[in-house]
């Protein structure tokens, strides 16, 4: 399964564009309640911060389930360890280069 | 004083759930105006980024004062060095694991 | 040209206040589609995340073009490599120190 195509489908867009910046935290620099919301988390929690133009609630729920489907296969994260939070913004809040606001009309 | 209980009280919630990811910045990778807003900041500024479902203004103001109360005691940050910014989001913007949106109804 | 004065002009404020926290990503920890939106990006992409109280669309567009003008000169980033995203928040969402909400009235 191609992760990008799969996620794009769930997000109802023909192409999926994203930038990934990842940081590994030393244990002393990371704190999470392993049982919050009956989480049953391990030491290998992945916290995914997403900034996105506003999507529908349905698209967000689909994204969560798709992220679990994809990441539990590769690289093999436990589904309990996938923590996601989204911050919504607007089309004019993106510049993809050259000083332009490509999503803004 | 238990930090979590104290902050939970100020946020008007029975249990306080949070995830902390911290990063130490090299001096060359961090820039702040020490006097902005008459800040009188030192080299040991702590910048706290909070993503949270929407809280009332009163709860936010209480949180700032409680953070200062707690962090000046342990680990002993100067109150001038505690810089906080909050980004609000919505209940459907959180997945605490398993691909579910636990706050969304 | 003084970068801060130049950006302040574009943001229509007399003084520009900002905090910069920068992170260098290892190649294995960073992923971007180099051609997304006909980007023609290099390996030296700079992704700028801005959290700001709400500004007008015009101020945001001016900021993108000014960032390109400034950063292509010093430190000499290609204009195609300047990627910006903004998250808006509110005045009560900032505490510049001492537990106060200096922007909130």
PDB file of N, CA and C in Angstrom, chain C:
ATOM      1  N   UNK C   1      19.976  46.982   5.021  1.00  0.00           N
ATOM      2  CA  UNK C   1      18.575  46.991   5.468  1.00  0.00           C
ATOM      3  C   UNK C   1      18.449  46.240   6.793  1.00  0.00           C
ATOM      4  N   UNK C   2      17.775  46.850   7.735  1.00  0.00           N
ATOM      5  CA  UNK C   2      17.543  46.204   9.022  1.00  0.00           C
ATOM      6  C   UNK C   2      16.315  45.294   8.894  1.00  0.00           C
ATOM      7  N   UNK C   3      16.556  44.007   9.079  1.00  0.00           N
ATOM      8  CA  UNK C   3      15.490  43.026   8.879  1.00  0.00           C
ATOM      9  C   UNK C   3      14.267  43.316   9.737  1.00  0.00           C
ATOM     10  N   UNK C   4      14.494  43.642  10.993  1.00  0.00           N
ATOM     11  CA  UNK C   4      13.360  43.839  11.892  1.00  0.00           C
ATOM     12  C   UNK C   4      12.531  45.053  11.479  1.00  0.00           C
ATOM     13  N   UNK C   5      13.209  46.138  11.105  1.00  0.00           N
ATOM     14  CA  UNK C   5      12.460  47.322  10.681  1.00  0.00           C
ATOM     15  C   UNK C   5      11.684  47.026   9.406  1.00  0.00           C
ATOM     16  N   UNK C   6      12.343  46.337   8.491  1.00  0.00           N
ATOM     17  CA  UNK C   6      11.691  46.025   7.231  1.00  0.00           C
ATOM     18  C   UNK C   6      10.447  45.167   7.449  1.00  0.00           C
ATOM     19  N   UNK C   7      10.568  44.128   8.235  1.00  0.00           N
ATOM     20  CA  UNK C   7       9.418  43.262   8.480  1.00  0.00           C
ATOM     21  C   UNK C   7       8.332  44.002   9.253  1.00  0.00           C
ATOM     22  N   UNK C   8       8.733  44.846  10.189  1.00  0.00           N
ATOM     23  CA  UNK C   8       7.751  45.602  10.962  1.00  0.00           C
ATOM     24  C   UNK C   8       6.919  46.485  10.046  1.00  0.00           C
ATOM     25  N   UNK C   9       7.571  47.100   9.074  1.00  0.00           N
ATOM     26  CA  UNK C   9       6.854  47.946   8.130  1.00  0.00           C
ATOM     27  C   UNK C   9       5.793  47.139   7.398  1.00  0.00           C
ATOM     28  N   UNK C  10       6.201  45.968   6.925  1.00  0.00           N
ATOM     29  CA  UNK C  10       5.276  45.124   6.177  1.00  0.00           C
ATOM     30  C   UNK C  10       4.129  44.632   7.042  1.00  0.00           C
ATOM     31  N   UNK C  11       4.371  44.488   8.328  1.00  0.00           N
ATOM     32  CA  UNK C  11       3.329  44.006   9.229  1.00  0.00           C
ATOM     33  C   UNK C  11       2.528  45.169   9.814  1.00  0.00           C
ATOM     34  N   UNK C  12       2.843  46.369   9.364  1.00  0.00           N
ATOM     35  CA  UNK C  12       2.105  47.546   9.811  1.00  0.00           C
ATOM     36  C   UNK C  12       2.122  47.702  11.316  1.00  0.00           C
ATOM     37  N   UNK C  13       3.243  47.445  11.912  1.00  0.00           N
ATOM     38  CA  UNK C  13       3.350  47.721  13.336  1.00  0.00           C
ATOM     39  C   UNK C  13       4.614  48.539  13.561  1.00  0.00           C
ATOM     40  N   UNK C  14       4.584  49.349  14.583  1.00  0.00           N
ATOM     41  CA  UNK C  14       5.717  50.238  14.806  1.00  0.00           C
ATOM     42  C   UNK C  14       6.916  49.461  15.319  1.00  0.00           C
ATOM     43  N   UNK C  15       6.644  48.484  16.137  1.00  0.00           N
ATOM     44  CA  UNK C  15       7.722  47.639  16.617  1.00  0.00           C
ATOM     45  C   UNK C  15       7.369  46.196  16.294  1.00  0.00           C
ATOM     46  N   UNK C  16       8.359  45.443  15.941  1.00  0.00           N
ATOM     47  CA  UNK C  16       8.114  44.041  15.641  1.00  0.00           C
ATOM     48  C   UNK C  16       8.707  43.192  16.763  1.00  0.00           C
ATOM     49  N   UNK C  17       7.882  42.379  17.338  1.00  0.00           N
ATOM     50  CA  UNK C  17       8.323  41.512  18.417  1.00  0.00           C
ATOM     51  C   UNK C  17       8.228  40.076  17.960  1.00  0.00           C
ATOM     52  N   UNK C  18       9.299  39.362  18.058  1.00  0.00           N
ATOM     53  CA  UNK C  18       9.186  37.938  17.765  1.00  0.00           C
ATOM     54  C   UNK C  18      10.229  37.134  18.521  1.00  0.00           C
ATOM     55  N   UNK C  19       9.925  35.864  18.614  1.00  0.00           N
ATOM     56  CA  UNK C  19      10.826  34.890  19.215  1.00  0.00           C
ATOM     57  C   UNK C  19      11.147  33.893  18.123  1.00  0.00           C
ATOM     58  N   UNK C  20      12.416  33.589  17.944  1.00  0.00           N
ATOM     59  CA  UNK C  20      12.801  32.613  16.934  1.00  0.00           C
ATOM     60  C   UNK C  20      13.420  31.405  17.621  1.00  0.00           C
ATOM     61  N   UNK C  21      12.852  30.252  17.322  1.00  0.00           N
ATOM     62  CA  UNK C  21      13.448  28.993  17.768  1.00  0.00           C
ATOM     63  C   UNK C  21      13.725  28.188  16.514  1.00  0.00           C
ATOM     64  N   UNK C  22      14.953  27.842  16.255  1.00  0.00           N
ATOM     65  CA  UNK C  22      15.233  27.115  15.023  1.00  0.00           C
ATOM     66  C   UNK C  22      15.803  25.740  15.300  1.00  0.00           C
ATOM     67  N   UNK C  23      15.496  24.825  14.422  1.00  0.00           N
ATOM     68  CA  UNK C  23      15.916  23.440  14.546  1.00  0.00           C
ATOM     69  C   UNK C  23      16.489  22.981  13.214  1.00  0.00           C
ATOM     70  N   UNK C  24      17.655  22.392  13.253  1.00  0.00           N
ATOM     71  CA  UNK C  24      18.192  21.773  12.036  1.00  0.00           C
ATOM     72  C   UNK C  24      17.786  20.316  12.025  1.00  0.00           C
ATOM     73  N   UNK C  25      17.207  19.891  10.899  1.00  0.00           N
ATOM     74  CA  UNK C  25      16.760  18.506  10.796  1.00  0.00           C
ATOM     75  C   UNK C  25      17.773  17.677  10.022  1.00  0.00           C
ATOM     76  N   UNK C  26      18.059  16.482  10.549  1.00  0.00           N
ATOM     77  CA  UNK C  26      18.797  15.519   9.753  1.00  0.00           C
ATOM     78  C   UNK C  26      17.934  15.143   8.552  1.00  0.00           C
ATOM     79  N   UNK C  27      18.584  14.765   7.471  1.00  0.00           N
ATOM     80  CA  UNK C  27      17.849  14.410   6.259  1.00  0.00           C
ATOM     81  C   UNK C  27      16.804  13.328   6.530  1.00  0.00           C
ATOM     82  N   UNK C  28      17.159  12.387   7.385  1.00  0.00           N
ATOM     83  CA  UNK C  28      16.234  11.280   7.649  1.00  0.00           C
ATOM     84  C   UNK C  28      15.039  11.726   8.480  1.00  0.00           C
ATOM     85  N   UNK C  29      15.094  12.922   9.026  1.00  0.00           N
ATOM     86  CA  UNK C  29      14.014  13.410   9.878  1.00  0.00           C
ATOM     87  C   UNK C  29      13.199  14.506   9.202  1.00  0.00           C
ATOM     88  N   UNK C  30      13.385  14.669   7.926  1.00  0.00           N
ATOM     89  CA  UNK C  30      12.688  15.740   7.222  1.00  0.00           C
ATOM     90  C   UNK C  30      12.250  15.238   5.853  1.00  0.00           C
ATOM     91  N   UNK C  31      11.016  15.531   5.512  1.00  0.00           N
ATOM     92  CA  UNK C  31      10.477  15.035   4.245  1.00  0.00           C
ATOM     93  C   UNK C  31       9.641  16.131   3.608  1.00  0.00           C
ATOM     94  N   UNK C  32       9.963  16.489   2.378  1.00  0.00           N
ATOM     95  CA  UNK C  32       9.141  17.458   1.662  1.00  0.00           C
ATOM     96  C   UNK C  32       9.125  17.047   0.195  1.00  0.00           C
ATOM     97  N   UNK C  33       7.993  17.278  -0.431  1.00  0.00           N
ATOM     98  CA  UNK C  33       7.882  17.030  -1.868  1.00  0.00           C
ATOM     99  C   UNK C  33       8.508  18.233  -2.572  1.00  0.00           C
ATOM    100  N   UNK C  34       9.617  17.996  -3.239  1.00  0.00           N
ATOM    101  CA  UNK C  34      10.343  19.139  -3.811  1.00  0.00           C
ATOM    102  C   UNK C  34       9.586  19.836  -4.939  1.00  0.00           C
ATOM    103  N   UNK C  35       8.673  19.124  -5.558  1.00  0.00           N
ATOM    104  CA  UNK C  35       7.974  19.731  -6.691  1.00  0.00           C
ATOM    105  C   UNK C  35       6.552  20.166  -6.370  1.00  0.00           C
ATOM    106  N   UNK C  36       6.070  19.888  -5.171  1.00  0.00           N
ATOM    107  CA  UNK C  36       4.711  20.291  -4.801  1.00  0.00           C
ATOM    108  C   UNK C  36       4.487  21.767  -5.091  1.00  0.00           C
ATOM    109  N   UNK C  37       3.386  22.084  -5.750  1.00  0.00           N
ATOM    110  CA  UNK C  37       3.113  23.448  -6.192  1.00  0.00           C
ATOM    111  C   UNK C  37       4.256  24.001  -7.055  1.00  0.00           C
ATOM    112  N   UNK C  38       4.795  23.121  -7.908  1.00  0.00           N
ATOM    113  CA  UNK C  38       5.899  23.517  -8.804  1.00  0.00           C
ATOM    114  C   UNK C  38       7.025  24.196  -8.041  1.00  0.00           C
ATOM    115  N   UNK C  39       7.356  23.587  -6.890  1.00  0.00           N
ATOM    116  CA  UNK C  39       8.242  24.257  -5.943  1.00  0.00           C
ATOM    117  C   UNK C  39       9.680  24.394  -6.375  1.00  0.00           C
ATOM    118  N   UNK C  40      10.214  23.389  -7.083  1.00  0.00           N
ATOM    119  CA  UNK C  40      11.625  23.412  -7.459  1.00  0.00           C
ATOM    120  C   UNK C  40      12.526  23.647  -6.245  1.00  0.00           C
ATOM    121  N   UNK C  41      12.249  22.877  -5.191  1.00  0.00           N
ATOM    122  CA  UNK C  41      12.988  23.055  -3.941  1.00  0.00           C
ATOM    123  C   UNK C  41      14.331  22.317  -3.945  1.00  0.00           C
ATOM    124  N   UNK C  42      15.246  22.806  -3.143  1.00  0.00           N
ATOM    125  CA  UNK C  42      16.541  22.150  -2.972  1.00  0.00           C
ATOM    126  C   UNK C  42      16.545  21.381  -1.655  1.00  0.00           C
ATOM    127  N   UNK C  43      17.712  20.862  -1.291  1.00  0.00           N
ATOM    128  CA  UNK C  43      17.832  20.186   0.006  1.00  0.00           C
ATOM    129  C   UNK C  43      17.877  21.180   1.164  1.00  0.00           C
ATOM    130  N   UNK C  44      17.926  22.450   0.848  1.00  0.00           N
ATOM    131  CA  UNK C  44      18.108  23.462   1.896  1.00  0.00           C
ATOM    132  C   UNK C  44      16.840  24.251   2.192  1.00  0.00           C
ATOM    133  N   UNK C  45      15.703  23.560   2.110  1.00  0.00           N
ATOM    134  CA  UNK C  45      14.429  24.211   2.400  1.00  0.00           C
ATOM    135  C   UNK C  45      14.413  24.723   3.844  1.00  0.00           C
ATOM    136  N   UNK C  46      13.846  25.917   4.016  1.00  0.00           N
ATOM    137  CA  UNK C  46      13.609  26.469   5.338  1.00  0.00           C
ATOM    138  C   UNK C  46      12.102  26.517   5.550  1.00  0.00           C
ATOM    139  N   UNK C  47      11.627  25.858   6.586  1.00  0.00           N
ATOM    140  CA  UNK C  47      10.200  25.867   6.897  1.00  0.00           C
ATOM    141  C   UNK C  47       9.996  26.799   8.090  1.00  0.00           C
ATOM    142  N   UNK C  48       9.193  27.828   7.883  1.00  0.00           N
ATOM    143  CA  UNK C  48       8.993  28.841   8.913  1.00  0.00           C
ATOM    144  C   UNK C  48       7.579  28.717   9.477  1.00  0.00           C
ATOM    145  N   UNK C  49       7.494  28.362  10.736  1.00  0.00           N
ATOM    146  CA  UNK C  49       6.199  28.262  11.420  1.00  0.00           C
ATOM    147  C   UNK C  49       5.984  29.532  12.221  1.00  0.00           C
ATOM    148  N   UNK C  50       4.905  30.232  11.954  1.00  0.00           N
ATOM    149  CA  UNK C  50       4.631  31.472  12.674  1.00  0.00           C
ATOM    150  C   UNK C  50       3.340  31.333  13.479  1.00  0.00           C
ATOM    151  N   UNK C  51       3.412  31.684  14.737  1.00  0.00           N
ATOM    152  CA  UNK C  51       2.202  31.826  15.547  1.00  0.00           C
ATOM    153  C   UNK C  51       2.026  33.313  15.780  1.00  0.00           C
ATOM    154  N   UNK C  52       0.845  33.815  15.473  1.00  0.00           N
ATOM    155  CA  UNK C  52       0.647  35.272  15.501  1.00  0.00           C
ATOM    156  C   UNK C  52      -0.792  35.606  15.852  1.00  0.00           C
ATOM    157  N   UNK C  53      -0.977  36.716  16.547  1.00  0.00           N
ATOM    158  CA  UNK C  53      -2.342  37.220  16.642  1.00  0.00           C
ATOM    159  C   UNK C  53      -2.816  37.524  15.220  1.00  0.00           C
ATOM    160  N   UNK C  54      -4.103  37.487  15.042  1.00  0.00           N
ATOM    161  CA  UNK C  54      -4.675  37.609  13.698  1.00  0.00           C
ATOM    162  C   UNK C  54      -4.226  38.893  12.995  1.00  0.00           C
ATOM    163  N   UNK C  55      -3.727  38.723  11.793  1.00  0.00           N
ATOM    164  CA  UNK C  55      -3.369  39.850  10.926  1.00  0.00           C
ATOM    165  C   UNK C  55      -4.278  39.790   9.699  1.00  0.00           C
ATOM    166  N   UNK C  56      -4.354  40.891   8.968  1.00  0.00           N
ATOM    167  CA  UNK C  56      -5.159  40.881   7.750  1.00  0.00           C
ATOM    168  C   UNK C  56      -4.462  40.055   6.676  1.00  0.00           C
ATOM    169  N   UNK C  57      -5.263  39.660   5.696  1.00  0.00           N
ATOM    170  CA  UNK C  57      -4.710  38.913   4.566  1.00  0.00           C
ATOM    171  C   UNK C  57      -3.612  39.722   3.887  1.00  0.00           C
ATOM    172  N   UNK C  58      -3.838  40.999   3.742  1.00  0.00           N
ATOM    173  CA  UNK C  58      -2.836  41.835   3.073  1.00  0.00           C
ATOM    174  C   UNK C  58      -1.509  41.831   3.850  1.00  0.00           C
ATOM    175  N   UNK C  59      -1.605  41.903   5.160  1.00  0.00           N
ATOM    176  CA  UNK C  59      -0.382  41.893   5.967  1.00  0.00           C
ATOM    177  C   UNK C  59       0.355  40.562   5.825  1.00  0.00           C
ATOM    178  N   UNK C  60      -0.408  39.489   5.717  1.00  0.00           N
ATOM    179  CA  UNK C  60       0.238  38.174   5.557  1.00  0.00           C
ATOM    180  C   UNK C  60       0.943  38.082   4.199  1.00  0.00           C
ATOM    181  N   UNK C  61       0.263  38.533   3.153  1.00  0.00           N
ATOM    182  CA  UNK C  61       0.875  38.471   1.814  1.00  0.00           C
ATOM    183  C   UNK C  61       2.135  39.332   1.772  1.00  0.00           C
ATOM    184  N   UNK C  62       2.074  40.487   2.395  1.00  0.00           N
ATOM    185  CA  UNK C  62       3.262  41.342   2.469  1.00  0.00           C
ATOM    186  C   UNK C  62       4.394  40.663   3.239  1.00  0.00           C
ATOM    187  N   UNK C  63       4.021  39.968   4.277  1.00  0.00           N
ATOM    188  CA  UNK C  63       5.046  39.284   5.072  1.00  0.00           C
ATOM    189  C   UNK C  63       5.769  38.228   4.237  1.00  0.00           C
ATOM    190  N   UNK C  64       5.015  37.444   3.457  1.00  0.00           N
ATOM    191  CA  UNK C  64       5.662  36.408   2.638  1.00  0.00           C
ATOM    192  C   UNK C  64       6.660  37.040   1.673  1.00  0.00           C
ATOM    193  N   UNK C  65       6.243  38.107   1.031  1.00  0.00           N
ATOM    194  CA  UNK C  65       7.148  38.690   0.042  1.00  0.00           C
ATOM    195  C   UNK C  65       8.343  39.351   0.725  1.00  0.00           C
ATOM    196  N   UNK C  66       8.113  39.906   1.894  1.00  0.00           N
ATOM    197  CA  UNK C  66       9.224  40.538   2.613  1.00  0.00           C
ATOM    198  C   UNK C  66      10.207  39.487   3.149  1.00  0.00           C
ATOM    199  N   UNK C  67       9.675  38.359   3.632  1.00  0.00           N
ATOM    200  CA  UNK C  67      10.562  37.292   4.106  1.00  0.00           C
ATOM    201  C   UNK C  67      11.480  36.835   2.982  1.00  0.00           C
ATOM    202  N   UNK C  68      10.925  36.711   1.781  1.00  0.00           N
ATOM    203  CA  UNK C  68      11.741  36.303   0.635  1.00  0.00           C
ATOM    204  C   UNK C  68      12.782  37.367   0.327  1.00  0.00           C
ATOM    205  N   UNK C  69      12.359  38.622   0.359  1.00  0.00           N
ATOM    206  CA  UNK C  69      13.287  39.706   0.046  1.00  0.00           C
ATOM    207  C   UNK C  69      14.475  39.704   1.028  1.00  0.00           C
ATOM    208  N   UNK C  70      14.159  39.519   2.280  1.00  0.00           N
ATOM    209  CA  UNK C  70      15.189  39.598   3.320  1.00  0.00           C
ATOM    210  C   UNK C  70      16.075  38.344   3.346  1.00  0.00           C
ATOM    211  N   UNK C  71      15.437  37.163   3.331  1.00  0.00           N
ATOM    212  CA  UNK C  71      16.202  35.928   3.543  1.00  0.00           C
ATOM    213  C   UNK C  71      17.016  35.512   2.321  1.00  0.00           C
ATOM    214  N   UNK C  72      16.628  35.975   1.133  1.00  0.00           N
ATOM    215  CA  UNK C  72      17.439  35.652  -0.044  1.00  0.00           C
ATOM    216  C   UNK C  72      18.746  36.448  -0.020  1.00  0.00           C
ATOM    217  N   UNK C  73      18.736  37.591   0.664  1.00  0.00           N
ATOM    218  CA  UNK C  73      19.958  38.389   0.789  1.00  0.00           C
ATOM    219  C   UNK C  73      20.837  37.833   1.923  1.00  0.00           C
ATOM    220  N   UNK C  74      20.216  37.624   3.061  1.00  0.00           N
ATOM    221  CA  UNK C  74      20.968  37.152   4.216  1.00  0.00           C
ATOM    222  C   UNK C  74      20.087  36.241   5.054  1.00  0.00           C
ATOM    223  N   UNK C  75      20.362  34.949   5.147  1.00  0.00           N
ATOM    224  CA  UNK C  75      21.629  34.271   4.832  1.00  0.00           C
ATOM    225  C   UNK C  75      21.735  33.747   3.401  1.00  0.00           C
ATOM    226  N   UNK C  76      20.865  34.175   2.488  1.00  0.00           N
ATOM    227  CA  UNK C  76      21.002  33.711   1.109  1.00  0.00           C
ATOM    228  C   UNK C  76      20.264  32.425   0.811  1.00  0.00           C
ATOM    229  N   UNK C  77      19.025  32.348   1.271  1.00  0.00           N
ATOM    230  CA  UNK C  77      18.177  31.192   0.968  1.00  0.00           C
ATOM    231  C   UNK C  77      17.549  31.417  -0.416  1.00  0.00           C
ATOM    232  N   UNK C  78      17.456  30.353  -1.226  1.00  0.00           N
ATOM    233  CA  UNK C  78      16.745  30.478  -2.508  1.00  0.00           C
ATOM    234  C   UNK C  78      15.264  30.790  -2.230  1.00  0.00           C
ATOM    235  N   UNK C  79      14.646  31.613  -3.073  1.00  0.00           N
ATOM    236  CA  UNK C  79      13.251  31.990  -2.805  1.00  0.00           C
ATOM    237  C   UNK C  79      12.317  30.786  -2.893  1.00  0.00           C
ATOM    238  N   UNK C  80      12.702  29.801  -3.688  1.00  0.00           N
ATOM    239  CA  UNK C  80      11.891  28.573  -3.785  1.00  0.00           C
ATOM    240  C   UNK C  80      11.966  27.743  -2.507  1.00  0.00           C
ATOM    241  N   UNK C  81      12.948  28.019  -1.677  1.00  0.00           N
ATOM    242  CA  UNK C  81      13.166  27.200  -0.477  1.00  0.00           C
ATOM    243  C   UNK C  81      12.576  27.817   0.784  1.00  0.00           C
ATOM    244  N   UNK C  82      11.816  28.887   0.616  1.00  0.00           N
ATOM    245  CA  UNK C  82      11.233  29.547   1.792  1.00  0.00           C
ATOM    246  C   UNK C  82       9.758  29.163   1.891  1.00  0.00           C
ATOM    247  N   UNK C  83       9.463  28.301   2.830  1.00  0.00           N
ATOM    248  CA  UNK C  83       8.133  27.717   3.022  1.00  0.00           C
ATOM    249  C   UNK C  83       7.597  28.286   4.336  1.00  0.00           C
ATOM    250  N   UNK C  84       6.419  28.884   4.302  1.00  0.00           N
ATOM    251  CA  UNK C  84       5.905  29.560   5.501  1.00  0.00           C
ATOM    252  C   UNK C  84       4.495  29.070   5.827  1.00  0.00           C
ATOM    253  N   UNK C  85       4.241  28.858   7.072  1.00  0.00           N
ATOM    254  CA  UNK C  85       2.864  28.624   7.481  1.00  0.00           C
ATOM    255  C   UNK C  85       2.580  29.381   8.780  1.00  0.00           C
ATOM    256  N   UNK C  86       1.386  29.937   8.837  1.00  0.00           N
ATOM    257  CA  UNK C  86       0.984  30.772   9.967  1.00  0.00           C
ATOM    258  C   UNK C  86      -0.175  30.120  10.710  1.00  0.00           C
ATOM    259  N   UNK C  87      -0.122  30.166  12.026  1.00  0.00           N
ATOM    260  CA  UNK C  87      -1.276  29.805  12.844  1.00  0.00           C
ATOM    261  C   UNK C  87      -1.701  31.057  13.594  1.00  0.00           C
ATOM    262  N   UNK C  88      -2.971  31.409  13.446  1.00  0.00           N
ATOM    263  CA  UNK C  88      -3.497  32.610  14.106  1.00  0.00           C
ATOM    264  C   UNK C  88      -3.944  32.271  15.522  1.00  0.00           C
ATOM    265  N   UNK C  89      -3.710  33.196  16.432  1.00  0.00           N
ATOM    266  CA  UNK C  89      -4.365  33.052  17.726  1.00  0.00           C
ATOM    267  C   UNK C  89      -4.865  34.433  18.191  1.00  0.00           C
ATOM    268  N   UNK C  90      -5.195  34.542  19.464  1.00  0.00           N
ATOM    269  CA  UNK C  90      -5.857  35.746  19.967  1.00  0.00           C
ATOM    270  C   UNK C  90      -4.979  36.446  21.002  1.00  0.00           C
ATOM    271  N   UNK C  91      -5.263  37.718  21.292  1.00  0.00           N
ATOM    272  CA  UNK C  91      -4.423  38.447  22.255  1.00  0.00           C
ATOM    273  C   UNK C  91      -4.330  37.771  23.630  1.00  0.00           C
ATOM    274  N   UNK C  92      -5.417  37.191  24.077  1.00  0.00           N
ATOM    275  CA  UNK C  92      -5.386  36.567  25.407  1.00  0.00           C
ATOM    276  C   UNK C  92      -4.544  35.290  25.432  1.00  0.00           C
ATOM    277  N   UNK C  93      -4.066  34.868  24.246  1.00  0.00           N
ATOM    278  CA  UNK C  93      -3.279  33.642  24.159  1.00  0.00           C
ATOM    279  C   UNK C  93      -1.778  33.852  24.335  1.00  0.00           C
ATOM    280  N   UNK C  94      -1.388  35.056  24.776  1.00  0.00           N
ATOM    281  CA  UNK C  94       0.027  35.346  24.957  1.00  0.00           C
ATOM    282  C   UNK C  94       0.313  35.828  26.368  1.00  0.00           C
ATOM    283  N   UNK C  95       1.346  35.249  26.953  1.00  0.00           N
ATOM    284  CA  UNK C  95       1.909  35.799  28.185  1.00  0.00           C
ATOM    285  C   UNK C  95       3.397  36.021  27.949  1.00  0.00           C
ATOM    286  N   UNK C  96       3.819  37.279  27.995  1.00  0.00           N
ATOM    287  CA  UNK C  96       5.215  37.614  27.709  1.00  0.00           C
ATOM    288  C   UNK C  96       6.104  37.568  28.956  1.00  0.00           C
ATOM    289  N   UNK C  97       5.552  37.062  30.042  1.00  0.00           N
ATOM    290  CA  UNK C  97       6.353  36.943  31.264  1.00  0.00           C
ATOM    291  C   UNK C  97       5.572  37.409  32.477  1.00  0.00           C
ATOM    292  N   UNK C  98       6.009  36.985  33.647  1.00  0.00           N
ATOM    293  CA  UNK C  98       5.451  37.406  34.935  1.00  0.00           C
ATOM    294  C   UNK C  98       4.019  36.912  35.163  1.00  0.00           C
ATOM    295  N   UNK C  99       3.561  35.981  34.334  1.00  0.00           N
ATOM    296  CA  UNK C  99       2.218  35.447  34.529  1.00  0.00           C
ATOM    297  C   UNK C  99       1.106  36.364  34.056  1.00  0.00           C
ATOM    298  N   UNK C 100       1.465  37.434  33.345  1.00  0.00           N
ATOM    299  CA  UNK C 100       0.460  38.370  32.848  1.00  0.00           C
ATOM    300  C   UNK C 100       0.110  38.069  31.395  1.00  0.00           C
ATOM    301  N   UNK C 101      -1.057  38.556  30.965  1.00  0.00           N
ATOM    302  CA  UNK C 101      -1.445  38.449  29.560  1.00  0.00           C
ATOM    303  C   UNK C 101      -1.383  39.857  28.978  1.00  0.00           C
ATOM    304  N   UNK C 102      -0.190  40.256  28.580  1.00  0.00           N
ATOM    305  CA  UNK C 102       0.070  41.663  28.256  1.00  0.00           C
ATOM    306  C   UNK C 102      -0.756  42.210  27.088  1.00  0.00           C
ATOM    307  N   UNK C 103      -1.197  41.344  26.185  1.00  0.00           N
ATOM    308  CA  UNK C 103      -1.979  41.827  25.037  1.00  0.00           C
ATOM    309  C   UNK C 103      -3.468  41.864  25.320  1.00  0.00           C
ATOM    310  N   UNK C 104      -3.863  41.265  26.415  1.00  0.00           N
ATOM    311  CA  UNK C 104      -5.276  41.115  26.715  1.00  0.00           C
ATOM    312  C   UNK C 104      -5.768  42.303  27.535  1.00  0.00           C
ATOM    313  N   UNK C 105      -6.952  42.794  27.210  1.00  0.00           N
ATOM    314  CA  UNK C 105      -7.475  43.965  27.925  1.00  0.00           C
ATOM    315  C   UNK C 105      -8.716  43.587  28.728  1.00  0.00           C
TER     316      UNK C 105
END
